[in-house]
Tab-separated table of N, CA and C in Angstrom:
chain	number	residue	atom	x	y	z
A	1	MET	N	40.020	1.889	-18.357
A	1	MET	CA	38.892	0.936	-18.837
A	1	MET	C	39.549	-0.378	-18.293
A	2	VAL	N	38.940	-1.091	-17.692
A	2	VAL	CA	38.968	-2.641	-17.338
A	2	VAL	C	38.099	-3.120	-18.442
A	3	MET	N	39.464	-4.535	-19.038
A	3	MET	CA	38.735	-5.178	-20.015
A	3	MET	C	37.995	-6.135	-19.935
A	4	GLN	N	36.671	-6.496	-20.110
A	4	GLN	CA	36.220	-7.669	-19.413
A	4	GLN	C	36.524	-8.921	-19.280
A	5	GLN	N	36.305	-9.695	-18.947
A	5	GLN	CA	37.095	-11.164	-18.475
A	5	GLN	C	36.001	-12.023	-18.604
A	6	GLN	N	36.469	-12.979	-19.380
A	6	GLN	CA	35.719	-14.662	-19.238
A	6	GLN	C	35.812	-14.893	-18.237
A	7	LEU	N	34.506	-15.659	-17.391
A	7	LEU	CA	35.205	-16.352	-16.467
A	7	LEU	C	34.889	-18.093	-16.663
A	8	PRO	N	35.881	-18.472	-15.968
A	8	PRO	CA	36.006	-20.105	-16.358
A	8	PRO	C	34.697	-20.829	-16.620
A	9	VAL	N	34.659	-22.133	-17.141
A	9	VAL	CA	33.510	-22.500	-16.785
A	9	VAL	C	33.926	-23.519	-15.374
A	10	GLY	N	32.317	-23.308	-15.013
A	10	GLY	CA	32.360	-23.713	-14.134
A	10	GLY	C	32.759	-22.902	-12.638
A	11	ASP	N	32.810	-21.991	-12.687
A	11	ASP	CA	33.733	-21.007	-11.761
A	11	ASP	C	33.279	-20.810	-10.576
A	12	PRO	N	33.279	-21.474	-9.208
A	12	PRO	CA	32.519	-21.120	-8.023
A	12	PRO	C	31.806	-20.336	-7.657
A	13	SER	N	32.498	-18.420	-7.866
A	13	SER	CA	31.754	-17.547	-7.888
A	13	SER	C	30.662	-17.688	-8.157
A	14	VAL	N	30.806	-18.391	-9.937
A	14	VAL	CA	29.538	-18.424	-10.442
A	14	VAL	C	28.119	-19.492	-10.015
A	15	ARG	N	28.605	-20.345	-9.276
A	15	ARG	CA	27.786	-21.470	-8.915
A	15	ARG	C	27.482	-20.984	-7.851
A	16	ASP	N	28.472	-19.686	-6.687
A	16	ASP	CA	27.654	-19.407	-5.456
A	16	ASP	C	26.320	-18.211	-6.533
A	17	LEU	N	26.677	-17.957	-7.300
A	17	LEU	CA	25.720	-16.751	-7.665
A	17	LEU	C	24.260	-17.140	-7.727
A	18	GLU	N	25.358	-18.596	-8.832
A	18	GLU	CA	23.339	-19.531	-9.497
A	18	GLU	C	22.903	-19.762	-7.832
A	19	ALA	N	23.657	-20.211	-6.835
A	19	ALA	CA	22.818	-20.992	-5.871
A	19	ALA	C	21.634	-20.248	-5.520
A	20	VAL	N	22.755	-18.953	-4.908
A	20	VAL	CA	22.119	-17.852	-4.774
A	20	VAL	C	20.562	-17.237	-5.329
A	21	VAL	N	20.370	-17.080	-6.032
A	21	VAL	CA	19.482	-16.455	-7.250
A	21	VAL	C	18.535	-17.810	-7.245
A	22	ILE	N	18.757	-19.370	-7.281
A	22	ILE	CA	17.528	-20.183	-6.967
A	22	ILE	C	16.898	-20.250	-5.256
A	23	GLU	N	17.669	-19.909	-4.520
A	23	GLU	CA	17.197	-19.404	-3.113
A	23	GLU	C	16.203	-18.682	-3.157
A	24	LEU	N	16.499	-17.234	-3.534
A	24	LEU	CA	15.693	-16.305	-3.663
A	24	LEU	C	14.827	-17.296	-4.400
A	25	ILE	N	14.355	-17.522	-5.818
A	25	ILE	CA	13.534	-17.862	-6.567
A	25	ILE	C	12.643	-18.897	-5.325
A	26	GLY	N	13.506	-19.323	-4.732
A	26	GLY	CA	12.496	-20.078	-3.708
A	26	GLY	C	11.685	-19.436	-2.598
A	27	ALA	N	11.757	-18.170	-2.236
A	27	ALA	CA	11.670	-17.882	-1.232
A	27	ALA	C	9.907	-16.753	-2.089
A	28	TYR	N	10.948	-16.254	-2.675
A	28	TYR	CA	9.555	-15.433	-3.692
A	28	TYR	C	8.396	-16.326	-3.524
A	29	GLN	N	8.852	-17.309	-4.751
A	29	GLN	CA	7.431	-18.819	-4.549
A	29	GLN	C	6.834	-18.693	-3.324
A	30	GLU	N	7.738	-18.857	-2.247
A	30	GLU	CA	7.217	-19.428	-1.078
A	30	GLU	C	6.393	-17.629	-0.366
A	31	LEU	N	6.946	-16.599	-1.065
A	31	LEU	CA	5.744	-15.115	-0.438
A	31	LEU	C	5.036	-14.839	-1.120
A	32	GLU	N	4.752	-15.824	-2.740
A	32	GLU	CA	3.467	-15.549	-3.320
A	32	GLU	C	2.606	-16.586	-3.369
A	33	THR	N	2.763	-18.107	-2.813
A	33	THR	CA	2.300	-18.514	-1.944
A	33	THR	C	1.056	-17.924	-0.695
A	34	LEU	N	2.100	-17.638	0.042
A	34	LEU	CA	1.725	-17.299	1.234
A	34	LEU	C	0.357	-15.790	0.798
A	35	GLY	N	0.938	-14.891	0.115
A	35	GLY	CA	0.573	-13.522	-0.596
A	35	GLY	C	-1.208	-14.024	-0.863
A	36	GLN	N	-1.462	-15.795	-1.174
A	36	GLN	CA	-2.260	-16.091	-2.199
A	36	GLN	C	-2.937	-16.631	-0.600
A	37	GLU	N	-2.424	-16.786	0.180
A	37	GLU	CA	-3.178	-17.452	0.938
A	37	GLU	C	-4.210	-16.839	2.092
A	38	GLN	N	-3.183	-15.179	1.723
A	38	GLN	CA	-3.612	-13.757	2.401
A	38	GLN	C	-4.614	-13.596	2.200
A	39	HIS	N	-4.892	-13.162	0.857
A	39	HIS	CA	-5.868	-12.884	-0.360
A	39	HIS	C	-6.963	-13.560	0.314
A	40	GLU	N	-7.139	-14.904	0.040
A	40	GLU	CA	-7.983	-15.700	0.427
A	40	GLU	C	-8.635	-15.632	1.970
A	41	ALA	N	-8.093	-15.517	2.921
A	41	ALA	CA	-8.804	-15.231	4.166
A	41	ALA	C	-8.761	-13.865	4.548
A	42	MET	N	-8.572	-13.020	3.597
A	42	MET	CA	-9.285	-11.503	3.277
A	42	MET	C	-10.531	-11.685	3.163
A	43	ARG	N	-10.754	-12.643	2.134
A	43	ARG	CA	-12.130	-12.853	1.568
A	43	ARG	C	-13.134	-13.583	2.528
A	44	TYR	N	-12.783	-14.098	2.835
A	44	TYR	CA	-13.487	-15.159	3.861
A	44	TYR	C	-13.663	-14.778	5.191
A	45	ALA	N	-12.641	-13.281	6.168
A	45	ALA	CA	-12.892	-12.959	7.107
A	45	ALA	C	-12.635	-13.716	8.041
A	46	GLN	N	-10.678	-14.141	7.652
A	46	GLN	CA	-10.058	-14.710	8.848
A	46	GLN	C	-9.562	-14.259	9.645
A	47	PRO	N	-9.405	-13.506	10.583
A	47	PRO	CA	-8.321	-12.893	11.453
A	47	PRO	C	-7.203	-13.869	11.389
A	48	ALA	N	-7.304	-14.843	12.139
A	48	ALA	CA	-5.984	-15.720	12.487
A	48	ALA	C	-5.019	-15.951	11.891
A	49	VAL	N	-5.830	-16.449	10.626
A	49	VAL	CA	-5.032	-16.864	9.484
A	49	VAL	C	-4.030	-15.974	8.000
A	50	ILE	N	-4.915	-15.089	8.662
A	50	ILE	CA	-4.321	-13.389	8.198
A	50	ILE	C	-3.071	-13.122	8.943
A	51	ALA	N	-3.550	-13.544	9.639
A	51	ALA	CA	-2.422	-13.145	10.883
A	51	ALA	C	-1.038	-14.315	10.900
A	52	GLU	N	-1.071	-15.629	10.644
A	52	GLU	CA	-0.180	-15.947	10.402
A	52	GLU	C	0.105	-15.903	9.261
A	53	CYS	N	0.048	-15.778	8.314
A	53	CYS	CA	0.130	-15.560	6.652
A	53	CYS	C	0.811	-14.264	7.085
A	54	VAL	N	1.025	-13.242	7.425
A	54	VAL	CA	1.638	-12.335	7.743
A	54	VAL	C	3.041	-12.490	9.125
A	55	ARG	N	2.704	-13.517	9.538
A	55	ARG	CA	3.808	-13.464	10.531
A	55	ARG	C	4.740	-14.896	9.883
A	56	ARG	N	4.389	-15.709	8.557
A	56	ARG	CA	5.557	-15.683	7.619
A	56	ARG	C	5.942	-15.189	7.509
A	57	GLN	N	5.151	-14.511	6.437
A	57	GLN	CA	6.201	-13.677	5.572
A	57	GLN	C	6.709	-12.990	5.939
A	58	ASN	N	6.312	-12.478	7.241
A	58	ASN	CA	7.381	-11.972	7.590
A	58	ASN	C	9.163	-12.158	7.683
A	59	GLU	N	8.817	-13.638	7.854
A	59	GLU	CA	10.064	-14.701	8.047
A	59	GLU	C	10.671	-14.783	6.964
A	60	VAL	N	10.174	-14.479	5.688
A	60	VAL	CA	10.129	-15.146	4.084
A	60	VAL	C	11.237	-13.838	4.130
A	61	VAL	N	10.136	-12.844	4.317
A	61	VAL	CA	11.398	-11.326	4.092
A	61	VAL	C	12.724	-11.497	4.340
A	62	GLN	N	13.181	-11.678	5.779
A	62	GLN	CA	14.202	-11.897	6.267
A	62	GLN	C	14.623	-12.395	5.643
A	63	ARG	N	14.869	-13.753	5.117
A	63	ARG	CA	15.423	-14.764	3.709
A	63	ARG	C	16.029	-13.469	2.930
A	64	ILE	N	14.939	-13.268	2.331
A	64	ILE	CA	15.531	-12.549	1.182
A	64	ILE	C	16.212	-11.778	1.765
A	65	THR	N	15.886	-10.703	2.201
A	65	THR	CA	17.130	-9.949	2.806
A	65	THR	C	18.181	-10.169	2.876
A	66	LYS	N	18.533	-11.294	3.724
A	66	LYS	CA	20.207	-11.314	3.544
A	66	LYS	C	20.155	-12.744	2.597
A	67	GLY	N	19.381	-13.286	2.162
A	67	GLY	CA	19.775	-13.580	0.635
A	67	GLY	C	20.372	-12.920	-0.782
A	68	GLU	N	19.429	-11.424	-0.299
A	68	GLU	CA	20.179	-10.538	-1.223
A	68	GLU	C	21.005	-9.789	-0.898
A	69	GLN	N	21.395	-9.805	0.494
A	69	GLN	CA	22.864	-9.223	0.717
A	69	GLN	C	24.431	-10.177	-0.413
A	70	ARG	N	23.775	-11.688	-0.072
A	70	ARG	CA	24.829	-12.408	-0.161
A	70	ARG	C	25.231	-12.428	-1.835
A	71	ARG	N	23.484	-12.604	-2.425
A	71	ARG	CA	23.331	-11.451	-3.862
A	71	ARG	C	24.681	-10.919	-4.260
A	72	ALA	N	24.339	-9.849	-3.079
A	72	ALA	CA	25.370	-8.408	-3.702
A	72	ALA	C	26.739	-8.579	-3.561
A	73	SER	N	26.932	-9.597	-2.147
A	73	SER	CA	27.916	-9.748	-2.312
A	73	SER	C	28.950	-9.971	-3.305
A	74	VAL	N	28.254	-11.200	-4.193
A	74	VAL	CA	29.120	-12.224	-4.352
A	74	VAL	C	28.763	-11.174	-5.869
A	75	VAL	N	27.714	-10.949	-6.682
A	75	VAL	CA	27.967	-9.820	-8.098
A	75	VAL	C	28.626	-9.026	-7.757
A	76	ALA	N	30.219	-7.880	-6.389
A	76	ALA	CA	30.109	-6.850	-6.799
A	76	ALA	C	31.489	-8.402	-7.173
A	77	SER	N	31.673	-9.303	-6.010
A	77	SER	CA	32.750	-10.169	-6.727
A	77	SER	C	33.702	-9.834	-8.173
A	78	LEU	N	32.378	-10.786	-8.681
A	78	LEU	CA	32.160	-11.105	-10.106
A	78	LEU	C	31.839	-9.852	-10.890
A	79	ALA	N	31.914	-9.090	-9.701
A	79	ALA	CA	31.627	-7.624	-11.517
A	79	ALA	C	33.387	-6.791	-11.655
A	80	GLU	N	33.582	-7.277	-10.381
A	80	GLU	CA	35.046	-6.394	-10.198
A	80	GLU	C	36.051	-7.118	-11.179
A	81	ARG	N	35.778	-8.788	-11.209
A	81	ARG	CA	36.672	-9.827	-12.153
A	81	ARG	C	36.309	-9.633	-13.030
A	82	ILE	N	35.285	-9.119	-13.994
A	82	ILE	CA	34.320	-8.351	-15.257
A	82	ILE	C	34.870	-7.379	-15.901
A	83	GLY	N	35.315	-6.634	-14.707
A	83	GLY	CA	36.054	-5.121	-15.235
A	83	GLY	C	34.152	-4.707	-15.382
A	84	ALA	N	33.262	-4.843	-14.317
A	84	ALA	CA	32.046	-3.453	-14.716
A	84	ALA	C	32.305	-2.747	-13.384
A	85	GLU	N	31.761	-1.323	-13.684
A	85	GLU	CA	32.156	-0.343	-13.319
A	85	GLU	C	31.138	-0.337	-12.142
A	86	GLU	N	30.274	-1.304	-12.181
A	86	GLU	CA	28.967	-1.251	-11.201
A	86	GLU	C	28.524	-1.895	-10.041
A	87	LYS	N	30.076	-2.516	-9.905
A	87	LYS	CA	29.929	-3.438	-8.555
A	87	LYS	C	28.657	-4.454	-8.075
A	88	SER	N	28.481	-4.657	-7.943
A	88	SER	CA	27.121	-4.350	-6.230
A	88	SER	C	25.808	-4.257	-7.135
A	89	ALA	N	25.431	-3.394	-7.966
A	89	ALA	CA	24.749	-2.710	-8.658
A	89	ALA	C	24.445	-3.730	-10.304
A	90	THR	N	25.925	-4.499	-10.608
A	90	THR	CA	25.952	-5.100	-11.867
A	90	THR	C	24.723	-5.563	-11.973
A	91	ARG	N	24.042	-6.314	-13.394
A	91	ARG	CA	22.870	-7.200	-13.390
A	91	ARG	C	23.366	-8.391	-13.509
A	92	ILE	N	22.517	-9.401	-13.333
A	92	ILE	CA	23.432	-11.422	-13.325
A	92	ILE	C	23.365	-11.419	-14.874
A	93	THR	N	22.005	-10.850	-15.695
A	93	THR	CA	22.534	-10.851	-17.190
A	93	THR	C	24.029	-10.728	-17.566
A	94	ARG	N	24.370	-9.378	-17.317
A	94	ARG	CA	25.685	-8.639	-17.198
A	94	ARG	C	26.656	-9.615	-16.913
A	95	ILE	N	26.164	-10.160	-15.674
A	95	ILE	CA	27.498	-11.253	-14.878
A	95	ILE	C	27.536	-12.757	-16.054
A	96	ALA	N	26.245	-12.930	-16.384
A	96	ALA	CA	25.530	-14.335	-17.122
A	96	ALA	C	26.375	-14.017	-18.684
A	97	ALA	N	26.579	-13.097	-19.276
A	97	ALA	CA	27.055	-12.683	-20.778
A	97	ALA	C	28.806	-12.752	-20.520
A	98	SER	N	29.488	-12.660	-19.273
A	98	SER	CA	31.369	-13.155	-19.378
A	98	SER	C	30.783	-14.677	-18.999
A	99	CYS	N	30.518	-15.417	-18.881
A	99	CYS	CA	30.513	-16.932	-18.494
A	99	CYS	C	30.964	-17.940	-19.855
A	100	ALA	N	31.067	-18.953	-19.118
A	100	ALA	CA	30.947	-19.912	-20.023
A	100	ALA	C	29.728	-20.227	-20.638
A	101	ALA	N	29.691	-20.921	-21.741
A	101	ALA	CA	28.199	-20.818	-22.797
A	101	ALA	C	27.125	-21.815	-21.368
A	102	ASP	N	27.639	-22.601	-21.073
A	102	ASP	CA	26.396	-23.374	-19.928
A	102	ASP	C	26.241	-22.518	-18.973
A	103	ASP	N	26.874	-22.300	-17.719
A	103	ASP	CA	27.251	-21.405	-17.235
A	103	ASP	C	26.075	-19.958	-17.561
A	104	GLN	N	26.293	-19.476	-18.449
A	104	GLN	CA	25.809	-18.303	-19.058
A	104	GLN	C	24.202	-19.025	-19.352
A	105	GLU	N	23.939	-19.889	-20.070
A	105	GLU	CA	22.415	-20.149	-19.799
A	105	GLU	C	22.136	-20.419	-18.614
A	106	ARG	N	22.209	-21.411	-17.698
A	106	ARG	CA	21.142	-21.838	-16.583
A	106	ARG	C	21.878	-20.409	-15.176
A	107	LEU	N	22.554	-18.740	-15.446
A	107	LEU	CA	22.266	-18.335	-14.898
A	107	LEU	C	21.097	-16.830	-15.649
A	108	GLN	N	20.851	-17.038	-16.915
A	108	GLN	CA	20.136	-15.853	-17.142
A	108	GLN	C	19.283	-16.713	-16.997
A	109	GLN	N	18.803	-17.859	-17.004
A	109	GLN	CA	17.729	-18.538	-16.737
A	109	GLN	C	17.116	-18.694	-15.802
A	110	ALA	N	17.923	-18.116	-13.835
A	110	ALA	CA	17.741	-18.319	-13.020
A	110	ALA	C	18.000	-16.994	-13.150
A	111	ALA	N	18.562	-16.069	-13.762
A	111	ALA	CA	17.750	-14.682	-13.168
A	111	ALA	C	16.561	-14.573	-13.963
A	112	GLU	N	15.981	-14.965	-14.929
A	112	GLU	CA	15.100	-14.704	-15.844
A	112	GLU	C	14.105	-15.301	-14.554
A	113	THR	N	13.487	-16.331	-13.784
A	113	THR	CA	12.793	-17.155	-13.360
A	113	THR	C	12.975	-15.899	-12.179
A	114	LEU	N	14.006	-15.472	-11.603
A	114	LEU	CA	13.376	-14.781	-10.586
A	114	LEU	C	13.392	-13.512	-10.565
A	115	LYS	N	13.193	-12.696	-11.513
A	115	LYS	CA	12.713	-11.717	-12.446
A	115	LYS	C	10.993	-11.881	-12.638
A	116	GLU	N	10.515	-13.072	-12.704
A	116	GLU	CA	9.151	-12.874	-12.957
A	116	GLU	C	8.325	-13.474	-11.664
A	117	SER	N	9.254	-13.980	-10.603
A	117	SER	CA	8.814	-14.853	-9.430
A	117	SER	C	8.467	-13.277	-8.382
A	118	ILE	N	9.328	-12.089	-8.829
A	118	ILE	CA	9.252	-10.645	-7.942
A	118	ILE	C	8.149	-9.776	-8.912
A	119	ALA	N	7.595	-9.998	-9.995
A	119	ALA	CA	6.758	-9.385	-10.247
A	119	ALA	C	5.534	-9.884	-10.421
A	120	ARG	N	5.464	-11.078	-9.899
A	120	ARG	CA	4.182	-11.835	-9.530
A	120	ARG	C	4.109	-11.423	-7.969
A	121	VAL	N	4.739	-11.448	-7.317
A	121	VAL	CA	4.710	-11.171	-5.665
A	121	VAL	C	4.526	-9.744	-5.766
A	122	THR	N	4.680	-8.657	-6.722
A	122	THR	CA	4.631	-7.122	-6.708
A	122	THR	C	3.249	-6.762	-6.880
A	123	LYS	N	3.011	-8.023	-8.211
A	123	LYS	CA	1.403	-7.487	-8.415
A	123	LYS	C	0.164	-8.388	-7.433
A	124	LEU	N	0.497	-9.406	-6.811
A	124	LEU	CA	-0.121	-9.763	-5.748
A	124	LEU	C	-0.252	-9.351	-4.944
A	125	ASN	N	0.622	-8.448	-4.356
A	125	ASN	CA	0.699	-7.436	-2.844
A	125	ASN	C	-0.309	-6.190	-3.510
A	126	GLU	N	-0.345	-5.768	-4.661
A	126	GLU	CA	-0.668	-4.665	-5.101
A	126	GLU	C	-1.913	-5.409	-5.129
A	127	VAL	N	-2.806	-6.389	-5.485
A	127	VAL	CA	-4.262	-6.945	-5.050
A	127	VAL	C	-4.967	-6.772	-3.969
A	128	SER	N	-3.725	-6.971	-3.632
A	128	SER	CA	-3.768	-7.287	-2.077
A	128	SER	C	-3.950	-5.861	-0.830
A	129	ARG	N	-3.693	-5.144	-1.823
A	129	ARG	CA	-3.349	-3.418	-0.848
A	129	ARG	C	-4.978	-3.372	-1.027
A	130	ARG	N	-5.174	-3.699	-2.499
A	130	ARG	CA	-6.484	-3.200	-2.990
A	130	ARG	C	-7.646	-3.500	-2.336
A	131	SER	N	-7.738	-5.096	-2.451
A	131	SER	CA	-8.663	-5.390	-1.649
A	131	SER	C	-8.629	-5.414	0.289
A	132	ALA	N	-7.801	-4.895	0.950
A	132	ALA	CA	-7.656	-4.305	2.321
A	132	ALA	C	-8.071	-2.942	2.125
A	133	GLU	N	-8.113	-2.396	1.356
A	133	GLU	CA	-8.901	-0.851	1.057
A	133	GLU	C	-10.149	-0.944	1.158
A	134	SER	N	-10.653	-1.422	0.267
A	134	SER	CA	-11.875	-2.186	-0.191
A	134	SER	C	-12.481	-1.978	1.345
A	135	LEU	N	-12.191	-2.928	1.482
A	135	LEU	CA	-12.424	-3.874	2.735
A	135	LEU	C	-12.453	-2.510	3.912
A	136	ALA	N	-11.858	-1.873	4.430
A	136	ALA	CA	-11.663	-0.672	5.474
A	136	ALA	C	-13.208	-0.126	5.086
A	137	LYS	N	-13.199	0.319	3.786
A	137	LYS	CA	-14.000	1.614	3.587
A	137	LYS	C	-15.309	0.586	3.997
A	138	HIS	N	-15.399	-0.399	3.599
A	138	HIS	CA	-16.571	-1.221	3.388
A	138	HIS	C	-17.374	-1.585	5.123
A	139	MET	N	-16.249	-1.203	6.074
A	139	MET	CA	-16.254	-1.280	7.396
A	139	MET	C	-16.818	-0.325	7.649
A	140	GLN	N	-15.683	0.752	7.333
A	140	GLN	CA	-16.516	2.224	7.723
A	140	GLN	C	-17.581	2.720	7.304
A	141	GLY	N	-18.421	2.109	6.441
A	141	GLY	CA	-19.608	2.300	5.805
A	141	GLY	C	-20.758	1.611	7.388
A	142	LEU	N	-19.930	0.542	7.467
A	142	LEU	CA	-20.833	-0.195	8.324
A	142	LEU	C	-21.082	0.138	9.790
A	143	TRP	N	-20.134	0.738	10.357
A	143	TRP	CA	-19.924	1.303	11.400
A	143	TRP	C	-20.865	2.373	11.376
A	144	GLY	N	-20.878	3.083	10.336
A	144	GLY	CA	-21.698	4.405	10.240
A	144	GLY	C	-22.817	3.840	9.793
A	145	GLN	N	-23.758	3.147	9.224
A	145	GLN	CA	-24.868	2.662	9.901
A	145	GLN	C	-24.850	1.983	11.029
A	146	ILE	N	-24.548	1.275	11.594
A	146	ILE	CA	-24.700	0.560	12.634
A	146	ILE	C	-24.388	2.013	14.166
A	147	GLY	N	-23.956	2.845	13.572
A	147	GLY	CA	-24.056	4.318	14.519
A	147	GLY	C	-25.790	5.133	14.160
A	148	ALA	N	-25.575	4.789	13.178
A	148	ALA	CA	-27.024	5.568	12.658
A	148	ALA	C	-27.862	5.120	13.724
A	149	GLU	N	-27.948	3.859	13.286
A	149	GLU	CA	-29.629	2.496	13.833
A	149	GLU	C	-29.162	3.206	15.783
A	150	LEU	N	-27.960	2.708	16.132
A	150	LEU	CA	-28.241	3.159	17.845
A	150	LEU	C	-28.153	4.564	18.584
A	151	SER	N	-28.402	5.320	16.843
A	151	SER	CA	-28.202	6.884	17.769
A	151	SER	C	-30.141	6.780	17.193
A	152	HIS	N	-31.016	6.831	17.768
A	152	HIS	CA	-32.309	6.982	17.446
A	152	HIS	C	-32.149	8.504	17.304
A	153	ALA	N	-31.978	9.395	18.153
A	153	ALA	CA	-32.350	10.930	18.324
A	153	ALA	C	-31.613	11.256	17.453
A	154	GLY	N	-30.723	11.200	16.548
A	154	GLY	CA	-29.769	11.184	15.506
A	154	GLY	C	-28.092	12.552	15.876
A	155	THR	N	-28.292	12.159	17.706
A	155	THR	CA	-27.497	13.376	18.736
A	155	THR	C	-26.212	12.654	17.882
A	156	TYR	N	-26.292	11.769	18.111
A	156	TYR	CA	-24.674	11.215	18.420
A	156	TYR	C	-24.207	10.774	16.305
A	157	SER	N	-23.418	11.348	15.919
A	157	SER	CA	-22.510	10.780	15.026
A	157	SER	C	-21.570	8.822	15.460
A	158	SER	N	-21.334	7.598	14.184
A	158	SER	CA	-20.783	7.088	14.249
A	158	SER	C	-19.496	7.197	15.055
A	159	ALA	N	-19.423	7.937	15.087
A	159	ALA	CA	-17.707	8.507	15.867
A	159	ALA	C	-18.171	8.415	17.593
A	160	GLY	N	-19.195	8.398	18.228
A	160	GLY	CA	-19.415	8.674	19.055
A	160	GLY	C	-19.624	10.022	19.963
A	161	ALA	N	-19.685	11.449	18.965
A	161	ALA	CA	-19.458	12.334	19.318
A	161	ALA	C	-20.605	13.016	19.333
A	162	VAL	N	-20.980	14.098	19.332
A	162	VAL	CA	-22.392	14.877	19.261
A	162	VAL	C	-22.053	15.316	18.049
A	163	ALA	N	-23.071	15.385	16.945
A	163	ALA	CA	-23.164	15.963	15.907
A	163	ALA	C	-23.984	16.994	15.585
A	164	LYS	N	-23.143	17.719	14.487
A	164	LYS	CA	-24.192	19.259	14.970
A	164	LYS	C	-25.248	19.620	14.136
A	165	GLY	N	-26.333	19.045	14.163
A	165	GLY	CA	-27.709	19.343	13.611
A	165	GLY	C	-28.289	20.374	13.415
A	166	THR	N	-30.210	20.964	13.472
A	166	THR	CA	-30.739	21.943	13.563
A	166	THR	C	-30.470	22.817	15.318
A	167	ALA	N	-29.971	23.964	15.447
A	167	ALA	CA	-30.006	24.487	16.597
A	167	ALA	C	-31.784	23.989	17.168
A	168	VAL	N	-32.112	23.502	18.166
A	168	VAL	CA	-33.431	24.310	19.058
A	168	VAL	C	-33.343	25.114	20.261
A	169	MET	N	-34.084	26.027	20.013
A	169	MET	CA	-34.845	27.336	21.190
A	169	MET	C	-35.482	26.662	21.322
A	170	SER	N	-35.462	26.366	22.845
A	170	SER	CA	-36.961	27.227	23.764
A	170	SER	C	-36.326	28.552	24.657
A	171	SER	N	-37.972	29.052	25.613
A	171	SER	CA	-37.707	29.702	26.058
A	171	SER	C	-38.829	29.848	27.815
A	172	LEU	N	-38.340	30.268	28.235
A	172	LEU	CA	-39.378	30.487	29.431
A	172	LEU	C	-39.684	31.537	29.868
A	173	ASP	N	-40.305	31.816	30.291
A	173	ASP	CA	-40.898	33.177	30.940
A	173	ASP	C	-41.193	32.784	32.820
A	174	ALA	N	-40.242	32.390	33.346
A	174	ALA	CA	-40.020	32.738	34.681
A	174	ALA	C	-40.950	34.170	35.285
A	175	ARG	N	-41.042	35.225	34.585
A	175	ARG	CA	-41.839	36.617	36.177
A	175	ARG	C	-43.167	35.985	36.287
A	176	GLY	N	-43.350	35.605	36.598
A	176	GLY	CA	-44.854	35.387	37.263
A	176	GLY	C	-45.510	35.692	37.494
């Protein structure tokens, strides 16, 4: 087992990690804002706004992916220096514990803020998912009512297919 090393004050890799975490915080905050805009657009049935939000969210998610790759690389490097066995899976707070006091406080605060931002986005996504499901069920119900109204004879279902109903029997005596 490698002894834990103390990272020097102002270590460039620690600064890089802090910068990446701050970028990720900004990206998650932007994702949260876009999620709120999308949720409002769903409330007011604005499909063009929803589409634009989704497009912009995809761009932010791509930035987050690149940021996470950079974070994992810097964390792996720092983890090796401090003797952590987890490498890229090492928690930022674990690295912060090996930093000088000033760096430690900033890095821990950034890690906590990132964690809170991710939690808010996760919660908002869950609310939006439930809203979308509810809206889809509501629309299915409306289409069923429309189908029933358009099918005065009750022959067609809401899907446009012949619905199974009561059997009609008739006969004709053609003997004459």
